[in-house]
mmCIF file of C-alpha atoms in Angstrom:
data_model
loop_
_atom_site.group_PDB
_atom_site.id
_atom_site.type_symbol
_atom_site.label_atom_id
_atom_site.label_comp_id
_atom_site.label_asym_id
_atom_site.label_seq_id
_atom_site.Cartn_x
_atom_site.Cartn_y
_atom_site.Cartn_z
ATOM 1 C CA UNK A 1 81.040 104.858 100.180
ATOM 2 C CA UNK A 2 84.447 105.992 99.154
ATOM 3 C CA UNK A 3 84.549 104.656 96.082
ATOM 4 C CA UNK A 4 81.257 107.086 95.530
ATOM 5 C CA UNK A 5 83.106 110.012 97.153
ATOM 6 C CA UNK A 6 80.729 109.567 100.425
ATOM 7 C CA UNK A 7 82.283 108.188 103.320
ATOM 8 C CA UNK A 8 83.571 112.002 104.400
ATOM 9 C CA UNK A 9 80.035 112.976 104.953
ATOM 10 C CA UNK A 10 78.609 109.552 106.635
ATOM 11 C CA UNK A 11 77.335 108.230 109.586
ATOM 12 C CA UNK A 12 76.996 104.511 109.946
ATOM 13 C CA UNK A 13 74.495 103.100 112.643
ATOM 14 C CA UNK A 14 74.427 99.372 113.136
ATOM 15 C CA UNK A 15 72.179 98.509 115.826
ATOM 16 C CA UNK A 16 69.427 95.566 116.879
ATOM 17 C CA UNK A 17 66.827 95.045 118.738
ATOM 18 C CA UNK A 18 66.589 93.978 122.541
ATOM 19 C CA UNK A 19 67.402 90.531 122.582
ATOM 20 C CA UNK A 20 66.044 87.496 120.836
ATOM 21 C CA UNK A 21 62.487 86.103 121.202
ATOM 22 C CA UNK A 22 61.781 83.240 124.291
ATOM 23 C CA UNK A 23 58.957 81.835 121.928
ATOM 24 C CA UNK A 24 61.097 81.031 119.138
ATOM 25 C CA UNK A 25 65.032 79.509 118.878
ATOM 26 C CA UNK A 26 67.548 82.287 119.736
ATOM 27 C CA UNK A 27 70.259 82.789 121.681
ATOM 28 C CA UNK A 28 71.125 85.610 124.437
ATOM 29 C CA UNK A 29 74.018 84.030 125.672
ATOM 30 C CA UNK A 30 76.087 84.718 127.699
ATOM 31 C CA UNK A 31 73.265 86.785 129.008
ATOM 32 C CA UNK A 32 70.135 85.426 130.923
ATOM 33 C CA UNK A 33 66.625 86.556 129.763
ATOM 34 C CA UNK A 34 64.886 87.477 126.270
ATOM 35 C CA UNK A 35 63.174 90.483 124.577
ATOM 36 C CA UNK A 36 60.362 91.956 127.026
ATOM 37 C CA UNK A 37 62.427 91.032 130.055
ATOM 38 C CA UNK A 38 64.870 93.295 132.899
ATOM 39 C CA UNK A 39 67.818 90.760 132.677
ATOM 40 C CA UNK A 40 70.709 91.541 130.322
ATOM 41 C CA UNK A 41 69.366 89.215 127.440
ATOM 42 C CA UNK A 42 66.250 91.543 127.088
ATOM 43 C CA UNK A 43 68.168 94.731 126.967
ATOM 44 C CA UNK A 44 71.919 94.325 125.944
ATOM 45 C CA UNK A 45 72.212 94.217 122.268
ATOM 46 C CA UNK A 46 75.641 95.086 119.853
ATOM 47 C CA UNK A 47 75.900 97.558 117.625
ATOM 48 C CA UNK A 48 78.559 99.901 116.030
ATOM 49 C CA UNK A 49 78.975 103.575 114.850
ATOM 50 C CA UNK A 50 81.221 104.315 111.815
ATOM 51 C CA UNK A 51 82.190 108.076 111.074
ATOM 52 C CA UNK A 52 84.859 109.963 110.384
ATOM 53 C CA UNK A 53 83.462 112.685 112.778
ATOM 54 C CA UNK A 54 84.054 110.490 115.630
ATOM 55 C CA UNK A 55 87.098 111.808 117.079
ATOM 56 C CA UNK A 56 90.127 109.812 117.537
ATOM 57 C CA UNK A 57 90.308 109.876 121.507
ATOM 58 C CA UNK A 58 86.508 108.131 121.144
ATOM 59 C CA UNK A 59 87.346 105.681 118.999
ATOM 60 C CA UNK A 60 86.830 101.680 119.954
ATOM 61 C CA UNK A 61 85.032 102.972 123.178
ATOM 62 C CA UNK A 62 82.131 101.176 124.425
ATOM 63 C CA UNK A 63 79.101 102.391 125.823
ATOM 64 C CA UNK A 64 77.806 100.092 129.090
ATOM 65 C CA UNK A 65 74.423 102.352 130.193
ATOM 66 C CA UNK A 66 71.452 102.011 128.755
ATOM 67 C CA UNK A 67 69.961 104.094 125.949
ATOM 68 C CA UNK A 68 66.218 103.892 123.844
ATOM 69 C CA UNK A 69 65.278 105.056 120.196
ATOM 70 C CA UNK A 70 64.115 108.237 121.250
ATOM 71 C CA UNK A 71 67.381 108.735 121.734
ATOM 72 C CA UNK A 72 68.668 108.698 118.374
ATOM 73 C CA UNK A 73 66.691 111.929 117.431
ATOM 74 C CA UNK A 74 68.223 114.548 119.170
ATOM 75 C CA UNK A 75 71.503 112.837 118.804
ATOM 76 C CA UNK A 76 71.880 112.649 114.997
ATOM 77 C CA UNK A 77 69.728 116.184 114.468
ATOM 78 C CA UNK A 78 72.533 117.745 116.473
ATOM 79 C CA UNK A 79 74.851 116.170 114.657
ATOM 80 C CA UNK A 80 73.314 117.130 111.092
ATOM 81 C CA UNK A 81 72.697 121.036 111.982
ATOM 82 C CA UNK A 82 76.016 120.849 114.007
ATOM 83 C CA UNK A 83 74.446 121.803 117.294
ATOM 84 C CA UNK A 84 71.904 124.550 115.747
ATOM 85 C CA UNK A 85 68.936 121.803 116.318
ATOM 86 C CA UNK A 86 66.996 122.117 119.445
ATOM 87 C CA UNK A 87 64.041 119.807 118.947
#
């Protein structure tokens, strides 16, 4: 992205899914449970944000609630129209 004189106008979302499958081989662990269940393996996944609009003081925070796709709308509209988005 820098090299293509992007990275000052780019927001990075790495995300997955909730949890690996109990029908097929994955692994949760540490966490106890699989996608489609309430325990942490079914809803605690890892994921990143990369942007040089995050500001320093949030930087290499982490986030512990919980949060679903819709979620993403609203968030990265507001972002793109800097605020002037209201769904």
């Amino acid at each position: 992205l820098e090299s293509y004189g992007m990275a000052d106008n780019t927001v990075l979302i790495i995300v997955s899914d909730n949890g690996g499958e109990s029908t097929v081989p994955g692994n949760n662990s540490p966490f106890r449970g699989a996608k489609g269940s309430f325990s942490r393996g079914g809803v605690s996944v890892n994921g990143l944000i990369h942007s040089k609009y995050i500001p320093d003081s949030m930087k290499g925070q982490s986030y512990e609630g919980q949060m679903h796709i819709t979620d993403w709308l609203p968030t990265l509209m507001g972002l793109a129209t800097n605020g002037e988005w209201t769904g």
